[in-house]
Coordinates of C-alpha atoms in Angstrom, one line a residue:
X1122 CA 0.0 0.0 0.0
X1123 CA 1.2 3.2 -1.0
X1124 CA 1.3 6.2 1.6
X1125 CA 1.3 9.7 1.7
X1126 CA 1.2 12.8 4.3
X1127 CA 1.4 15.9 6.3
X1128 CA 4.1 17.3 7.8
X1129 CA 3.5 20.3 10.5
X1130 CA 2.7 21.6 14.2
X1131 CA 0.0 21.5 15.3
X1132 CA -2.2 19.2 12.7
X1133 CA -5.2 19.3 14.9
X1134 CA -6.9 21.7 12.1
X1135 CA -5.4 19.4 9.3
X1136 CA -8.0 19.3 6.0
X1137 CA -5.6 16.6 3.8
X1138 CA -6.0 13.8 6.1
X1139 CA -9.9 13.5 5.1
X1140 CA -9.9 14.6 2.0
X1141 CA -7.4 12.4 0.7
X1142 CA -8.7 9.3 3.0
X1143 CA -11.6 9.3 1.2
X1144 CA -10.1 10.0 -2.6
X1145 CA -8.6 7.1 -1.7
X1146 CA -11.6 5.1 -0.9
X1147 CA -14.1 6.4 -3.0
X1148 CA -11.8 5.6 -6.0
X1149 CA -10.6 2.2 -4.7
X1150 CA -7.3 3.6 -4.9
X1151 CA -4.7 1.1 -2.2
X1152 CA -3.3 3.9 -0.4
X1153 CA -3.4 5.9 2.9
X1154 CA -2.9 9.3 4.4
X1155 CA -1.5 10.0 7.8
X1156 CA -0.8 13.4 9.4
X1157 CA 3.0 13.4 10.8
X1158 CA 2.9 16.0 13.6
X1159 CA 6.7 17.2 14.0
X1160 CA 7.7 20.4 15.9
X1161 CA 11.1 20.2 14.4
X1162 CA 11.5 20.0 10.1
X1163 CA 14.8 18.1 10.9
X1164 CA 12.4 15.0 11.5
X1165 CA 11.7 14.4 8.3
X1166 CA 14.7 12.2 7.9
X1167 CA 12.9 9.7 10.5
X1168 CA 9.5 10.1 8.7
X1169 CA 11.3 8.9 5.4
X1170 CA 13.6 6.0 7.0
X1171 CA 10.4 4.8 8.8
X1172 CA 8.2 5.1 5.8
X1173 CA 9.8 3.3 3.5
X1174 CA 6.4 3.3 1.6
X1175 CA 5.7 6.9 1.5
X1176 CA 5.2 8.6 -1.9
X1177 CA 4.7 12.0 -1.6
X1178 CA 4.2 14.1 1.4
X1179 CA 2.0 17.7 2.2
X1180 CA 4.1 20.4 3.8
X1181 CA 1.8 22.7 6.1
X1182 CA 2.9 25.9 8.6
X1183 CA 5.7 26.2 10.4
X1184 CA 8.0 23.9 8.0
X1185 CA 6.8 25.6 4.4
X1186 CA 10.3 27.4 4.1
X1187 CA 12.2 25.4 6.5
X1188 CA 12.1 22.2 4.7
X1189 CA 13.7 23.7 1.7
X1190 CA 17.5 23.1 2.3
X1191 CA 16.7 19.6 3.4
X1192 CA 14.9 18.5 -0.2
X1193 CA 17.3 17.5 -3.2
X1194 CA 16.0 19.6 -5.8
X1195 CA 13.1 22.3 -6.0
X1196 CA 11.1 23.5 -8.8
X1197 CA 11.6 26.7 -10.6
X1198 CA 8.3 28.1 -9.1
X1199 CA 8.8 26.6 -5.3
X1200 CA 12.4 28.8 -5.9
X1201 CA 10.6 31.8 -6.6
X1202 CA 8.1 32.0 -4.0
X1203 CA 10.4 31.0 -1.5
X1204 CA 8.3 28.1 0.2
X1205 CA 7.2 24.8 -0.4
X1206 CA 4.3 22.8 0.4
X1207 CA 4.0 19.4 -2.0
X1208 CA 7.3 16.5 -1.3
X1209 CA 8.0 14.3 -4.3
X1210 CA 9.0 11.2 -3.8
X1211 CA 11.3 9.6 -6.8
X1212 CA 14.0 7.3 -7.5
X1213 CA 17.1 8.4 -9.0
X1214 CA 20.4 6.5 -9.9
X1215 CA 20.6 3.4 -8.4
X1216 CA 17.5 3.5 -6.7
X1217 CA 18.8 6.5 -4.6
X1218 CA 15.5 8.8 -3.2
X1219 CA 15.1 11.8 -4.4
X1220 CA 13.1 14.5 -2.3
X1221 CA 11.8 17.3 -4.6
X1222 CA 10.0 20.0 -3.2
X1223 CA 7.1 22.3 -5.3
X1224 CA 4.3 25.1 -4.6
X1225 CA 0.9 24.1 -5.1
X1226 CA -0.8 26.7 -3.1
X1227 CA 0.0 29.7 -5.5
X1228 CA -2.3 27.5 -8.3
X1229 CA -4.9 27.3 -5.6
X1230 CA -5.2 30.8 -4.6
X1231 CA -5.0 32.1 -8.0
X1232 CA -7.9 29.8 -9.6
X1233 CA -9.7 30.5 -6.1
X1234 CA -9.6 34.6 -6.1
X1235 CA -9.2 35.5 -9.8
X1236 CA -13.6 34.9 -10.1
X1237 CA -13.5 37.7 -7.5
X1238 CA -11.6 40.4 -8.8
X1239 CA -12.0 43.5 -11.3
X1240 CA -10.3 46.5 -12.5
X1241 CA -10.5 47.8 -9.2
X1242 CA -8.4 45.4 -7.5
X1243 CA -5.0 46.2 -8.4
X1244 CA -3.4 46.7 -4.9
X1245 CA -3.7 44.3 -1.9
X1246 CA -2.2 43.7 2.1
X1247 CA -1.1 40.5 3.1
X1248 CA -1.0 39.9 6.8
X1249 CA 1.7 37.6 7.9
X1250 CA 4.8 37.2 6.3
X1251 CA 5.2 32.8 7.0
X1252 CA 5.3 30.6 4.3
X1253 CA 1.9 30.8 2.7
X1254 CA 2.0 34.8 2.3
X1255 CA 4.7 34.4 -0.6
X1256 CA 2.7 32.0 -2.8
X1257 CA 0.2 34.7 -1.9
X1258 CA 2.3 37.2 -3.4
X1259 CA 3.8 35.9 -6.1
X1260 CA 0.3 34.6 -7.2
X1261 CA -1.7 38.1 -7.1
X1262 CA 1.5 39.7 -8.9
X1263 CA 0.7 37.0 -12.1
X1264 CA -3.2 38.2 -11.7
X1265 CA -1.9 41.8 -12.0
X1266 CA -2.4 43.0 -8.5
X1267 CA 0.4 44.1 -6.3
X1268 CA 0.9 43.6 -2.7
X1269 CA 2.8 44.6 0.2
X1270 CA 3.1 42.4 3.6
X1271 CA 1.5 43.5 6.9
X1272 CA 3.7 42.6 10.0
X1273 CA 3.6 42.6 13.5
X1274 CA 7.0 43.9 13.9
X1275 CA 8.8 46.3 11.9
X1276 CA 10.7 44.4 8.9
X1277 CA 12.3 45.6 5.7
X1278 CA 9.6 46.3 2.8
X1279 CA 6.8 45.8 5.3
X1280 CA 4.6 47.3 7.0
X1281 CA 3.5 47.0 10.4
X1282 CA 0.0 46.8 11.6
X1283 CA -0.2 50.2 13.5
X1284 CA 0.8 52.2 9.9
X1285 CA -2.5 50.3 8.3
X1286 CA -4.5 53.8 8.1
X1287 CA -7.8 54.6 7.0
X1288 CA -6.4 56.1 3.4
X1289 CA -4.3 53.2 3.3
X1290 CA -7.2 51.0 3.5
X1291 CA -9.0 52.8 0.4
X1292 CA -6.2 52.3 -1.6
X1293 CA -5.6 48.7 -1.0
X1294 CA -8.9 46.8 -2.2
X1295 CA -7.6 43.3 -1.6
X1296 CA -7.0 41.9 2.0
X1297 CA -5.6 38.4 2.5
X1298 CA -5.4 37.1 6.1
X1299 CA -2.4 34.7 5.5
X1300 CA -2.2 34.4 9.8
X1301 CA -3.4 31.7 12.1
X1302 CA -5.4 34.1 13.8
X1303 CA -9.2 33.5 13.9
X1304 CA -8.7 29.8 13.7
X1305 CA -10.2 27.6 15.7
X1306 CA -10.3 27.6 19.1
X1307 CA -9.5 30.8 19.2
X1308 CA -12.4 32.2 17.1
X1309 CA -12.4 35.6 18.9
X1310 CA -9.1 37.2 17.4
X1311 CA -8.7 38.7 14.0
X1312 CA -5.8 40.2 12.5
X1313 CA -5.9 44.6 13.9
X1314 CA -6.4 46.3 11.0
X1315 CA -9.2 49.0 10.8
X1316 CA -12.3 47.4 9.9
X1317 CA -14.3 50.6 10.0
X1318 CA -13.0 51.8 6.5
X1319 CA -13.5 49.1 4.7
X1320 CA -16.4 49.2 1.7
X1321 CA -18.6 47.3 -0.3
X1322 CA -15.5 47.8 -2.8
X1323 CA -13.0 45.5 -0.8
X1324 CA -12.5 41.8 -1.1
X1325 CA -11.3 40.0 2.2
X1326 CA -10.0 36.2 1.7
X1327 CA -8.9 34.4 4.6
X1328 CA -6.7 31.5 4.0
X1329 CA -8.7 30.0 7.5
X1330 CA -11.3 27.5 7.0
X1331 CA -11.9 26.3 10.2
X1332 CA -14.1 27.8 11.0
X1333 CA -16.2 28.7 8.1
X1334 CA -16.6 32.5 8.9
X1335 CA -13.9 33.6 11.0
X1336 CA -14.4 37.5 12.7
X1337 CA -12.0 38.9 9.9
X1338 CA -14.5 37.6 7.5
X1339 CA -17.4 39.0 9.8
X1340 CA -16.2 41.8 10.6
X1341 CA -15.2 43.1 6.5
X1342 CA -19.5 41.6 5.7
X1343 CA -20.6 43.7 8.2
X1344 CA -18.5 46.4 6.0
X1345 CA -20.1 44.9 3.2
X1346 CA -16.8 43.2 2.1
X1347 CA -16.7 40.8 -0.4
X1348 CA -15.4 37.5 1.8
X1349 CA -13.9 33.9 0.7
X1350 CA -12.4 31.4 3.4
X1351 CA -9.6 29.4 2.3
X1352 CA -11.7 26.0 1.9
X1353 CA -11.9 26.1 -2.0
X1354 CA -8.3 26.7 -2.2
X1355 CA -7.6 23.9 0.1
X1356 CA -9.1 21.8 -2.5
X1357 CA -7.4 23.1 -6.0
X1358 CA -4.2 23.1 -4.3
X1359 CA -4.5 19.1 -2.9
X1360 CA -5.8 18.0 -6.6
X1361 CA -2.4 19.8 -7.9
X1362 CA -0.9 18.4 -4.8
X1363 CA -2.0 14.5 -6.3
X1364 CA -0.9 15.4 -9.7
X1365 CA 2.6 16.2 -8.9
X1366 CA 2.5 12.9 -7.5
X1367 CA 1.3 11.4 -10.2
X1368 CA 3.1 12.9 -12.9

């Protein structure tokens, strides 16, 4: 039986482990998913001696840009964006493994947000600088929409969350929430951006999908905000993440 996974801390909120559990079964396909739960990337060399079986492997928050130096090659796109979220498993010269790493979450987002946007939507925020933000960015730059990251501390070509200003706000149409905060169980946060100027003009998509409607997503509809959870993209990005697999 083949296997595949999920590499991260904390997987309590993990979506691959059912989705692809019952791909597997609904399809009749002889494999299985299990969610490896490592604090520290370095045990991947464990997971892979242990595994002799595994195929392909998920790569979710903290470990998206982490993981990098520890893969054998990385495509052109992963490179780019900085980040990588989809582990191929192949075999090279003399049956030697080869780990290659790739980025399916910038295909996701894009096919997921492009629906939503118009000739107004040409500048966005990202909140959170971790792994997923760059697939973030580097997808809205191909759409034709430039962003800039929001961070909680000062950093070079960021800004922080106290400069995020009401005429800032009008300017920048698209919001991404690229943050844990908001997800479950601690539905009462949201990222500390000024709500109150936001219009029926603005599109806010949280990468969070658990739970459905978090109170950044609430709080831009009360606005009357356009708002998308991450759910959809979830789902492009794990069919890309079986086709890499596959190919």
């Amino acid at each position: 039986m083949k296997k595949y996974g999920l590499i991260g801390y904390p997987l309590g909120h993990s979506f691959s482990k059912t989705f692809f559990n019952k791909k597997f079964e609904s399809e009749k396909i002889d494999a299985e998913y299990v969610n490896f739960e490592i604090k520290n990337v370095r045990s991947l060399k464990e997971i892979v001696r242990e595994n002799p079986t595994l195929c392909g492997l998920n790569v979710t928050l903290p470990h998206k840009v982490t993981v990098m130096p520890l893969l054998d090659g990385i495509s052109e796109n992963a490179k780019n964006i900085g980040a990588v979220n989809v582990i191929k498993f192949k075999k090279g010269l003399f049956g030697k493994l080869h780990l290659e790493g790739y980025n399916s979450d910038i295909i996701g987002f894009m096919k997921s947000i492009e629906p939503m946007l118009n000739e107004k939507h040409r500048k966005a925020l990202i909140l959170g600088t971790g792994g997923s933000s760059k697939a973030i960015y580097h997808g809205l730059k191909q759409l034709g929409v430039s962003a800039v990251y929001v961070s909680r501390t000062k950093k070079k070509d960021c800004l922080n969350y106290e400069e995020i200003t009401g005429k800032i706000i009008e300017e920048y149409t698209v919001i991404v929430n690229t943050t844990p905060l908001g997800m479950y169980p601690k539905t009462d946060e949201c990222p500390p951006i000024p709500y109150q100027h936001l219009t029926a003009g603005h599109i806010l998509y949280d990468l969070l999908y658990n739970p459905d409607e978090t109170l950044f997503m609430k709080k831009g509809k009360a606005q009357g905000a356009t708002v998308k959870n991450g759910l959809e993209m979830l789902l492009l990005q794990a069919f890309v993440s079986w086709e890499i697999w596959n190919k």
